[in-house]
CSV table of C-alpha atoms in Angstrom, one decimal:
chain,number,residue,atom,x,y,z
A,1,UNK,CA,0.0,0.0,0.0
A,2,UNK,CA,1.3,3.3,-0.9
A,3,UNK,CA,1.2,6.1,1.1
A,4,UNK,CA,1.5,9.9,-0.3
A,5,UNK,CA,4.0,12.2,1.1
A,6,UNK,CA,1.3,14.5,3.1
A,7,UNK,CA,-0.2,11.2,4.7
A,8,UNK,CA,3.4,10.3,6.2
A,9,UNK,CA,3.9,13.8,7.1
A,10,UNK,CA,0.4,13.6,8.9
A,11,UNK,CA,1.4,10.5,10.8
A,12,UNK,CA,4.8,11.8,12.0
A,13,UNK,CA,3.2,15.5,13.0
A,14,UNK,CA,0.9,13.1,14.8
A,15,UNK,CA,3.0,11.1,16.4
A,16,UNK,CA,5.6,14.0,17.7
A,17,UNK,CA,2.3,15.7,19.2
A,18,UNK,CA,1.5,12.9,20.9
A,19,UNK,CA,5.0,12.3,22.8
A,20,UNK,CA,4.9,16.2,23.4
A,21,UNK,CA,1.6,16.1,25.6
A,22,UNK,CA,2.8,12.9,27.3
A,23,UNK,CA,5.8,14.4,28.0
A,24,UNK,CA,4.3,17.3,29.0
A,25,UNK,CA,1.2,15.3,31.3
A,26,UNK,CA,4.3,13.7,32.7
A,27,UNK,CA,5.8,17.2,34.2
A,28,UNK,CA,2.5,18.2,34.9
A,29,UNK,CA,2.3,15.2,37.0
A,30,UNK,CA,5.6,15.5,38.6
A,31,UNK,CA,5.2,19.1,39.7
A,32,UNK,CA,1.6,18.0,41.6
A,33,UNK,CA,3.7,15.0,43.2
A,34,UNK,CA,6.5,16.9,44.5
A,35,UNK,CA,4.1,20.2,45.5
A,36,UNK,CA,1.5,17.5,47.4
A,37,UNK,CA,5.0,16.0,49.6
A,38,UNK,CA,5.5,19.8,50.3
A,39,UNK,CA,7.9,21.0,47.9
A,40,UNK,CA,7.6,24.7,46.8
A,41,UNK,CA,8.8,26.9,44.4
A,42,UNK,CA,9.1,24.1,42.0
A,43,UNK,CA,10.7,24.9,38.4
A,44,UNK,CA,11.6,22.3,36.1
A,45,UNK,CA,13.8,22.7,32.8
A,46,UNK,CA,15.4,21.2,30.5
A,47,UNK,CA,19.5,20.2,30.5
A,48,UNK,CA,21.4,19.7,27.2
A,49,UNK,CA,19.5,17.0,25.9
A,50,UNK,CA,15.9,16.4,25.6
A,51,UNK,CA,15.5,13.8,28.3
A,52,UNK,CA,17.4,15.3,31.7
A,53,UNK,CA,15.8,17.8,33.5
A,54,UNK,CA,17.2,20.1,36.4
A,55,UNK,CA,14.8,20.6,39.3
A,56,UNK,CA,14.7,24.3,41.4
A,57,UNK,CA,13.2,23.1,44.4
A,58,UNK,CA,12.5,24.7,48.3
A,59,UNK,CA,10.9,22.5,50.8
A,60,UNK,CA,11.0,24.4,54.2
A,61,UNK,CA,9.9,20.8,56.5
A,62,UNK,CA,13.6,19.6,55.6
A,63,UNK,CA,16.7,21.4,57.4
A,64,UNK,CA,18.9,18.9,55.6
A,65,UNK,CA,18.7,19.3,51.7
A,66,UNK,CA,19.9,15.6,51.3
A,67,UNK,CA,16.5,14.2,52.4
A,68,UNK,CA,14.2,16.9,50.3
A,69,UNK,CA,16.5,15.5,47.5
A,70,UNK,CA,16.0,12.3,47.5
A,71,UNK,CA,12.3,12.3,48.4
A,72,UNK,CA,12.4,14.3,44.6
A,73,UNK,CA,14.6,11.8,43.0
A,74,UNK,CA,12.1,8.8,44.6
A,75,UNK,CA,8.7,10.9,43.1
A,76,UNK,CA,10.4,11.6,39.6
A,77,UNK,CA,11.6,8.0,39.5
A,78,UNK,CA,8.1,7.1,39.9
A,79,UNK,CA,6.7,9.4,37.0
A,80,UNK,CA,9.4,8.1,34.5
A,81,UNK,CA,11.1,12.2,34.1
A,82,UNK,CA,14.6,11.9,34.6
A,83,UNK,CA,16.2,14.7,37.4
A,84,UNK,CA,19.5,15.0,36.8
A,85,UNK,CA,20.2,18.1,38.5
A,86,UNK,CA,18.5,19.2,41.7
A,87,UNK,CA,19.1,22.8,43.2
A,88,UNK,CA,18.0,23.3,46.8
A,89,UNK,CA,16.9,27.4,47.4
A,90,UNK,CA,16.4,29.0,50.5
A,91,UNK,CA,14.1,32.0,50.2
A,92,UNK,CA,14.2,31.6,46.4
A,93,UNK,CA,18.1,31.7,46.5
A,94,UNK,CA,19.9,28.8,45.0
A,95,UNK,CA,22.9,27.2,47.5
A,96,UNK,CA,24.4,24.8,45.6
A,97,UNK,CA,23.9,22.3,42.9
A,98,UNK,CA,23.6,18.8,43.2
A,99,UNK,CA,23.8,15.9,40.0
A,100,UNK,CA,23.0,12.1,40.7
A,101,UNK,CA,25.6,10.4,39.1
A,102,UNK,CA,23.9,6.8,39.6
A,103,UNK,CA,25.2,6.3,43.6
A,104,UNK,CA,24.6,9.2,44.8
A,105,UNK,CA,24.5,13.6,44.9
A,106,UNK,CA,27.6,14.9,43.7
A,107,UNK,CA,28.3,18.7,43.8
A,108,UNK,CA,28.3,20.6,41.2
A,109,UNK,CA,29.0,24.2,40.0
A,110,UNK,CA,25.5,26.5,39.6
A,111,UNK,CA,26.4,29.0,36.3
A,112,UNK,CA,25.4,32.1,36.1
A,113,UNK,CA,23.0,31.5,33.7
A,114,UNK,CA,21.3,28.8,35.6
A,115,UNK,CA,20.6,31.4,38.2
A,116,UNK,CA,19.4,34.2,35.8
A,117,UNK,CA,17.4,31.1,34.3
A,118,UNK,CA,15.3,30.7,37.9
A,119,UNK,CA,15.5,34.5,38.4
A,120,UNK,CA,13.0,34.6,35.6
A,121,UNK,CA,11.3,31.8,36.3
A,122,UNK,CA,10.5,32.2,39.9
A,123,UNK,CA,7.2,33.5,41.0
A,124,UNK,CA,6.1,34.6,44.7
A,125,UNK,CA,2.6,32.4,44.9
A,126,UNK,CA,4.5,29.1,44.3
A,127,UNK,CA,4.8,29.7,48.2
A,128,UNK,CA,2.2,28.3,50.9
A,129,UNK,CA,1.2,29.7,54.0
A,130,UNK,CA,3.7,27.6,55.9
A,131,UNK,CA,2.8,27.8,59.8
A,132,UNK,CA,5.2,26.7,61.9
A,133,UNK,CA,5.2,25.5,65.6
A,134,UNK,CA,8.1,25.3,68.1
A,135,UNK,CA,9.1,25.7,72.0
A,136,UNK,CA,11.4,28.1,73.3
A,137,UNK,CA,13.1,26.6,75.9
A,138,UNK,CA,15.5,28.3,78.9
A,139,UNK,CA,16.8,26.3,82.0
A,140,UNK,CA,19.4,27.2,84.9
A,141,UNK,CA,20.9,24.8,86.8
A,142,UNK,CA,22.6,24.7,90.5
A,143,UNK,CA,20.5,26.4,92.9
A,144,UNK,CA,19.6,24.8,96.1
A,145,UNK,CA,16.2,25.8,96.8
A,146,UNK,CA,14.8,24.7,93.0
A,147,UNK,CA,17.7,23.0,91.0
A,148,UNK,CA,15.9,23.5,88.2
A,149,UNK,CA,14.7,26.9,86.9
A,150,UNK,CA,12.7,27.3,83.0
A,151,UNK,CA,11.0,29.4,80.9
A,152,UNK,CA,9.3,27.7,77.9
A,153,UNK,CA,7.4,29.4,75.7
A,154,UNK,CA,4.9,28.4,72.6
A,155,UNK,CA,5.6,30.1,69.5
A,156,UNK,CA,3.5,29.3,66.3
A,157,UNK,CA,4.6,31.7,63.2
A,158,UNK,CA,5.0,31.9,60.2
A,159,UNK,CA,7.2,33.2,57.1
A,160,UNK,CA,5.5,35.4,54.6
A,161,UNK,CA,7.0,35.4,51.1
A,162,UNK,CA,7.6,39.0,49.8
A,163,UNK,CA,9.5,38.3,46.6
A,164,UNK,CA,12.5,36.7,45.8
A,165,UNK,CA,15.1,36.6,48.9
A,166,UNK,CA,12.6,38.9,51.2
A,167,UNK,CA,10.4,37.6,53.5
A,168,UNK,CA,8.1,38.6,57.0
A,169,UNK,CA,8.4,36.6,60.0
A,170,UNK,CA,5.6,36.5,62.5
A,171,UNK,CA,3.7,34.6,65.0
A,172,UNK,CA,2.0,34.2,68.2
A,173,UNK,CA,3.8,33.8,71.4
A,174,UNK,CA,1.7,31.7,74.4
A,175,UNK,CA,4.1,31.3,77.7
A,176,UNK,CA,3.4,28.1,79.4
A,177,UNK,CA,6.3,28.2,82.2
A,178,UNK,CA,8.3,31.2,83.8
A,179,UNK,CA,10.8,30.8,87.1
A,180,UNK,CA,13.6,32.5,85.6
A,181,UNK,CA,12.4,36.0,85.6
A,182,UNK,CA,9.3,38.3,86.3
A,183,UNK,CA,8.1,38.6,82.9
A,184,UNK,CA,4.2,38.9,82.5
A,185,UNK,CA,2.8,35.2,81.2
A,186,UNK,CA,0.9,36.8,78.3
A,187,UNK,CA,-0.4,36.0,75.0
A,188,UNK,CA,2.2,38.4,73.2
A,189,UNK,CA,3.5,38.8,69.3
A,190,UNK,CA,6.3,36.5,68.6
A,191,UNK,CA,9.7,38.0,67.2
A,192,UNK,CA,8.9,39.9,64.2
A,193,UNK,CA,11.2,40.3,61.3
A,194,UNK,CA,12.1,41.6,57.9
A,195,UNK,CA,14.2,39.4,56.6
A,196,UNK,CA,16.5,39.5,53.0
A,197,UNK,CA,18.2,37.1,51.5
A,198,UNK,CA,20.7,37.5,48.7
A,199,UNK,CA,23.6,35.8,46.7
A,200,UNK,CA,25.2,38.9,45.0
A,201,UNK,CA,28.3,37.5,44.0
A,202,UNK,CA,29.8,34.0,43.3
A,203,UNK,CA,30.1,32.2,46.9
A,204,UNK,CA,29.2,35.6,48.4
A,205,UNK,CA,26.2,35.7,51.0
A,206,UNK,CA,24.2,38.5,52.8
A,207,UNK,CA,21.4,38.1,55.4
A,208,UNK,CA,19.4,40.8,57.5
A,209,UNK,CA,16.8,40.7,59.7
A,210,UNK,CA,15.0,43.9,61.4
A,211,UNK,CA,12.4,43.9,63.8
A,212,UNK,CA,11.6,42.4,66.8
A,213,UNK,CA,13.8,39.1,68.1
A,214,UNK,CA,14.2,36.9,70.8
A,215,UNK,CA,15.8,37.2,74.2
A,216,UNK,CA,13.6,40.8,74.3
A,217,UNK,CA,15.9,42.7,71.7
A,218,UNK,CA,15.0,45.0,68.9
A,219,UNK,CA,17.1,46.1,66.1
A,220,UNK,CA,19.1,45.3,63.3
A,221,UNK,CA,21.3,42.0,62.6
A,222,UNK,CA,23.6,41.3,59.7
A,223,UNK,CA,25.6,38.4,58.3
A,224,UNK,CA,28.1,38.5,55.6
A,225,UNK,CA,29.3,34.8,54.4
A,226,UNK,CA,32.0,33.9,51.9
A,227,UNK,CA,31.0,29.8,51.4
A,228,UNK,CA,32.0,28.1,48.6
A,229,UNK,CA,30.2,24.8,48.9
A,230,UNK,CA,33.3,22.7,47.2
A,231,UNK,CA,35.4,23.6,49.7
A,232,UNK,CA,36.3,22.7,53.6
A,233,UNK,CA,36.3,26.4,54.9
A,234,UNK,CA,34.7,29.4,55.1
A,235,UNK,CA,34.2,32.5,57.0
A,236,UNK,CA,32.1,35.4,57.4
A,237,UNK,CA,31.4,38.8,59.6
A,238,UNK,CA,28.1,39.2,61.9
A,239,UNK,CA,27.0,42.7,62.9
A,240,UNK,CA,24.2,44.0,64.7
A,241,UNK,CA,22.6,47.2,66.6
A,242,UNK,CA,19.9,46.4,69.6
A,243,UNK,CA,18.1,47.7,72.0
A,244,UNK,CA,15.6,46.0,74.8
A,245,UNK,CA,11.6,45.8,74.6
A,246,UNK,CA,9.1,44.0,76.2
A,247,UNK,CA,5.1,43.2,75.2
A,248,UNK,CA,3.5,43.4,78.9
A,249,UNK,CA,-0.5,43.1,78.4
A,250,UNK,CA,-0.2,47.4,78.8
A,251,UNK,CA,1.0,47.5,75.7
A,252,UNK,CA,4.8,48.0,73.9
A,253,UNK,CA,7.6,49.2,76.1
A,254,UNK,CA,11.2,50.0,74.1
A,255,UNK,CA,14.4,51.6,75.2
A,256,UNK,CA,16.6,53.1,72.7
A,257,UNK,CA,19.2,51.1,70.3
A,258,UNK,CA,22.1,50.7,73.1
A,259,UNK,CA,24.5,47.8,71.8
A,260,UNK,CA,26.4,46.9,69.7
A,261,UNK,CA,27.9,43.3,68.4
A,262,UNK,CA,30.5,43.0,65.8
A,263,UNK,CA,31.5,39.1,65.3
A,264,UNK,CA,33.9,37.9,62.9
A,265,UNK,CA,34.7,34.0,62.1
A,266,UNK,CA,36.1,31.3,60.5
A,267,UNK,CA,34.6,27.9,59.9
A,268,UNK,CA,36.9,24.5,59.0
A,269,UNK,CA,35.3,21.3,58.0
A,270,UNK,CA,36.8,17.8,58.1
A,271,UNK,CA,35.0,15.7,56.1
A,272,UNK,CA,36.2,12.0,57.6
A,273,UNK,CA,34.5,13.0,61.0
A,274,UNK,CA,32.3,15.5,59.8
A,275,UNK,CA,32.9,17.6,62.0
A,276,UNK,CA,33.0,21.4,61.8
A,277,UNK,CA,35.3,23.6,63.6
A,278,UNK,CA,34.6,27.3,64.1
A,279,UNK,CA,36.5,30.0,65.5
A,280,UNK,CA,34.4,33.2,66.3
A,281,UNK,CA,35.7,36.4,67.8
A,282,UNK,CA,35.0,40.1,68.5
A,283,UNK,CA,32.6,42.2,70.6
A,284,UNK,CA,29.5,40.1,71.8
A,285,UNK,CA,26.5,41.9,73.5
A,286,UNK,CA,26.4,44.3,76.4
A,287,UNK,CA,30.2,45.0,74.9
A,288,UNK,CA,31.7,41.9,76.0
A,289,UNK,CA,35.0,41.2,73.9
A,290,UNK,CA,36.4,38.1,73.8
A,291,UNK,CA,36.4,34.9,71.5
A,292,UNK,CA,34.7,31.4,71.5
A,293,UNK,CA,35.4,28.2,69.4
A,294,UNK,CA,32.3,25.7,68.6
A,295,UNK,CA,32.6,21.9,67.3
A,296,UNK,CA,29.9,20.8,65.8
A,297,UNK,CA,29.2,17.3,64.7
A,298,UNK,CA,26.8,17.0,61.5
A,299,UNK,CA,24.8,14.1,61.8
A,300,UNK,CA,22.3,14.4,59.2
A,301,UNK,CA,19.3,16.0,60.0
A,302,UNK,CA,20.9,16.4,63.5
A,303,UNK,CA,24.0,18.5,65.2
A,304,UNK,CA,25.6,17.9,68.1
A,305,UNK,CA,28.1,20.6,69.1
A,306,UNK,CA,30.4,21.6,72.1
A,307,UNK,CA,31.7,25.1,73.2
A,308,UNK,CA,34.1,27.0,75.0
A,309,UNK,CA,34.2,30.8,75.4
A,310,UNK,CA,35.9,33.2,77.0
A,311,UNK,CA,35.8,37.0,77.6
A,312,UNK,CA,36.4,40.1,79.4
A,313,UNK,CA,32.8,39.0,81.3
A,314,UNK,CA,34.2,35.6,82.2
A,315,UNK,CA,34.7,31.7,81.0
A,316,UNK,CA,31.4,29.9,79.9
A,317,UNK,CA,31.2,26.5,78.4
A,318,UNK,CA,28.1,23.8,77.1
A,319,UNK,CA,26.7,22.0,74.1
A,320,UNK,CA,24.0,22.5,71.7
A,321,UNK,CA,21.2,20.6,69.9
A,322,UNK,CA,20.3,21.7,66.8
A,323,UNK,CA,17.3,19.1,65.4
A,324,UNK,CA,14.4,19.2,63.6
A,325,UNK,CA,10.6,18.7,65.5
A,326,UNK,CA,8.5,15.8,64.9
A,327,UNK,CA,5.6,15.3,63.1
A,328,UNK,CA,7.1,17.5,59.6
A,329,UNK,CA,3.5,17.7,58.7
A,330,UNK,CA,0.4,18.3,60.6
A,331,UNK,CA,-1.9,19.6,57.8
A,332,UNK,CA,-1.2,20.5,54.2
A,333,UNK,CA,-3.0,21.6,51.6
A,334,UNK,CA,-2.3,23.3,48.1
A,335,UNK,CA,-2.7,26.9,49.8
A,336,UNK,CA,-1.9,26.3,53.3
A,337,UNK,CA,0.7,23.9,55.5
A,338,UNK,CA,0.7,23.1,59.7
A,339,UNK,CA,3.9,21.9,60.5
A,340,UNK,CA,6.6,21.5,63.6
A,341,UNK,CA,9.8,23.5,63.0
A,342,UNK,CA,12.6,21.9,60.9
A,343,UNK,CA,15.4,24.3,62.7
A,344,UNK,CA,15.1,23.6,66.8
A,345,UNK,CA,18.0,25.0,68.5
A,346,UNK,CA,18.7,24.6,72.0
A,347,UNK,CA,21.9,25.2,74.3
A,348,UNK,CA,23.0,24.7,77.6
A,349,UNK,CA,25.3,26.7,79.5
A,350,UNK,CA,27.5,25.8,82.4
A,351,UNK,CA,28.1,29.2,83.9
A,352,UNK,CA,24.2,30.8,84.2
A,353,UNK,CA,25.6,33.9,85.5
A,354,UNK,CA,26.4,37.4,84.0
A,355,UNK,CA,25.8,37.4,80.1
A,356,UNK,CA,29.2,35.7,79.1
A,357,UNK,CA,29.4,35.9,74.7
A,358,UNK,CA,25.9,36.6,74.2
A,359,UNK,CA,24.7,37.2,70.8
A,360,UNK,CA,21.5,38.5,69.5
A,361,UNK,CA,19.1,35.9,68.3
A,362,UNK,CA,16.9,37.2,65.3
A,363,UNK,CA,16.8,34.6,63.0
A,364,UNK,CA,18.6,31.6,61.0
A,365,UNK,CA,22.0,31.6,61.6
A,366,UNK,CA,23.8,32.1,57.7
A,367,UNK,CA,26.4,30.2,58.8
A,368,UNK,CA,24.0,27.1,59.8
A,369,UNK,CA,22.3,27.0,57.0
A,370,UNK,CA,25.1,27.3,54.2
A,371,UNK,CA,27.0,24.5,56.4
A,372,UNK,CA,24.2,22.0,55.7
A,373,UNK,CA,24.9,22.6,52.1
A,374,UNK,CA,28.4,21.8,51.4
A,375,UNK,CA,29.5,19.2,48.8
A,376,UNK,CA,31.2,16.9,51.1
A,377,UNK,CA,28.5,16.9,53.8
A,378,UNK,CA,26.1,15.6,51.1
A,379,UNK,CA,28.5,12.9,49.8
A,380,UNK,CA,29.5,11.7,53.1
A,381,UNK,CA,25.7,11.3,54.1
A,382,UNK,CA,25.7,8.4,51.9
């Protein structure tokens, strides 16, 4: 049987548009997976060939990127759409860029093209309202007449998208205990913050919060970060301007801006042990001057560290836990998501007296969250 010229042509037009939508049914299906398991911001697009596909990806349940990845590798494996590239963001910033080479994540170098690529691409809606729940915790040890004192505190906020790399954090406070102090147990605003985000050169970081923060300080807080995520060090500057408040039931009551921290540091890891050490120094709060040195111990999803510091205030010591909350997801829908906090940080101090190295706690720590993304942390997680 013969077939003319315009019948083949038919049949192959035919055919192409029929692997096109299938192809495309198959993202459209992939992007519904990953955004039902809690992924936002999700953009995929296409690699060299026709076939591999680099995924732009923020899921804010998973502190560690290695476990958001592989829950996207798992879903796309499912579909039949091949990932080969999978870039983590953190308020719509890329920090790092990962390709599965068959056994597992290996780093790779984001170009500046890529970036421009999800600039473009990246809209402020593909956000939910993410809630967030977690405790804030303060003990004291060592007194006779009650060897334990705390002060826990229920906090459930949220982060609100404002564009790319700017964001408002907010909440509601409820206190539950108080022994340590004689601060009124009242349903209060939670620390409330402008934050920004930005990556505005190569391996170069800046984030600032302003607002309200914890630990009943007001101001501003700034952290500079030079982290290039193939390499075992980094370092970066922390600077901030604070003064004290407090929400009684009366109303607001602030003093005026009246210290002044300026940190600077240094972070080494080593990769057999993974195990981090960092060197910080400078003027803490209430113009303390001195230095402290943290090891911390990545475990995954959790870190374990140890501290010593010492300044012009006095010697301190402890360790910290720095873990994610259980359940990651209470309710979650396309719009809206209930969750416990991925990021719960909690430390313990030896000497409970005088403020020894205090810092002001706003927000995220830059330098947690760019440690969690270096190239050999992933690898060795494997």
């Amino acid at each position: 049987m013969r077939v003319s010229v315009l019948t083949y042509m038919l049949l192959v037009f035919g055919f192409m548009s029929s692997f096109k939508s299938y192809a495309q049914a198959d993202l459209i299906s992939l992007e519904e997976q990953l955004s039902k398991n809690g992924f936002e911001q999700v953009v995929l697009t296409l690699l060299s060939t026709d076939q591999d596909f680099i995924l732009y990806f923020e899921h804010r349940a998973y502190r560690n990127p290695l476990d958001a990845m592989k829950l996207a590798r798992r879903l796309s494996e499912e579909i039949g759409v091949i990932v080969k590239v999978y870039v983590p963001l953190h308020m719509g910033v890329p920090l790092g860029s990962y390709e599965f080479d068959g056994n597992g994540f290996v780093g790779k170098t984001l170009s500046e093209n890529r970036k421009r690529e999800f600039s473009y691409a990246y809209k402020a809606d593909k956000y939910r309202f993410n809630f967030y729940m977690l405790p804030e915790v303060q003990s004291r040890f060592g007194y006779y007449e009650r060897p334990l004192q705390t002060k826990i505190n229920w906090i459930t906020a949220t982060t609100v998208n404002l564009g790319r790399g700017f964001g408002l954090h907010t909440g509601i406070l409820v206190p539950i205990v108080n022994e340590l102090d004689s601060q009124e147990k009242n349903i209060r605003l939670a620390p409330t913050y402008l934050s920004t985000f930005s990556n505005f050169l190569p391996n170069h970081y800046l984030l600032s919060h302003t607002g309200l923060f914890y630990n009943d300080r007001f101001g501003v807080n700034l952290q500079y970060r030079f982290f290039d995520a193939d390499k075992r060090w980094s370092f970066g500057w922390e600077l901030a301007v604070s003064g004290f408040y407090i929400l009684p039931s009366s109303g607001l009551y602030m003093e005026g801006l009246n210290d002044e921290m300026v940190l600077f540091d240094f972070e080494y890891y080593f990769p057999k042990e993974m195990l981090t050490l960092k060197l910080q120094g400078g003027q803490f709060m209430y113009f303390d001057r001195g230095a402290r040195l943290d090891l911390i111990r990545q475990y995954g999803r959790v870190d374990v560290g140890l501290y010593g510091v010492s300044t012009t205030n006095g010697f301190n010591a402890g360790f910290m836990l720095h873990l994610p909350l259980v359940p990651r997801k209470i309710l979650r829908s396309k719009k809206a998501e209930l969750r416990m906090t991925e990021s719960f940080k909690w430390s313990y101090f030896f000497n409970n007296e005088g403020n020894i190295g205090t810092r002001v706690r706003s927000g995220p720590m830059l330098s947690d969250i760019t440690r969690q993304h270096r190239y050999l942390f992933i690898k060795n997680q494997r």
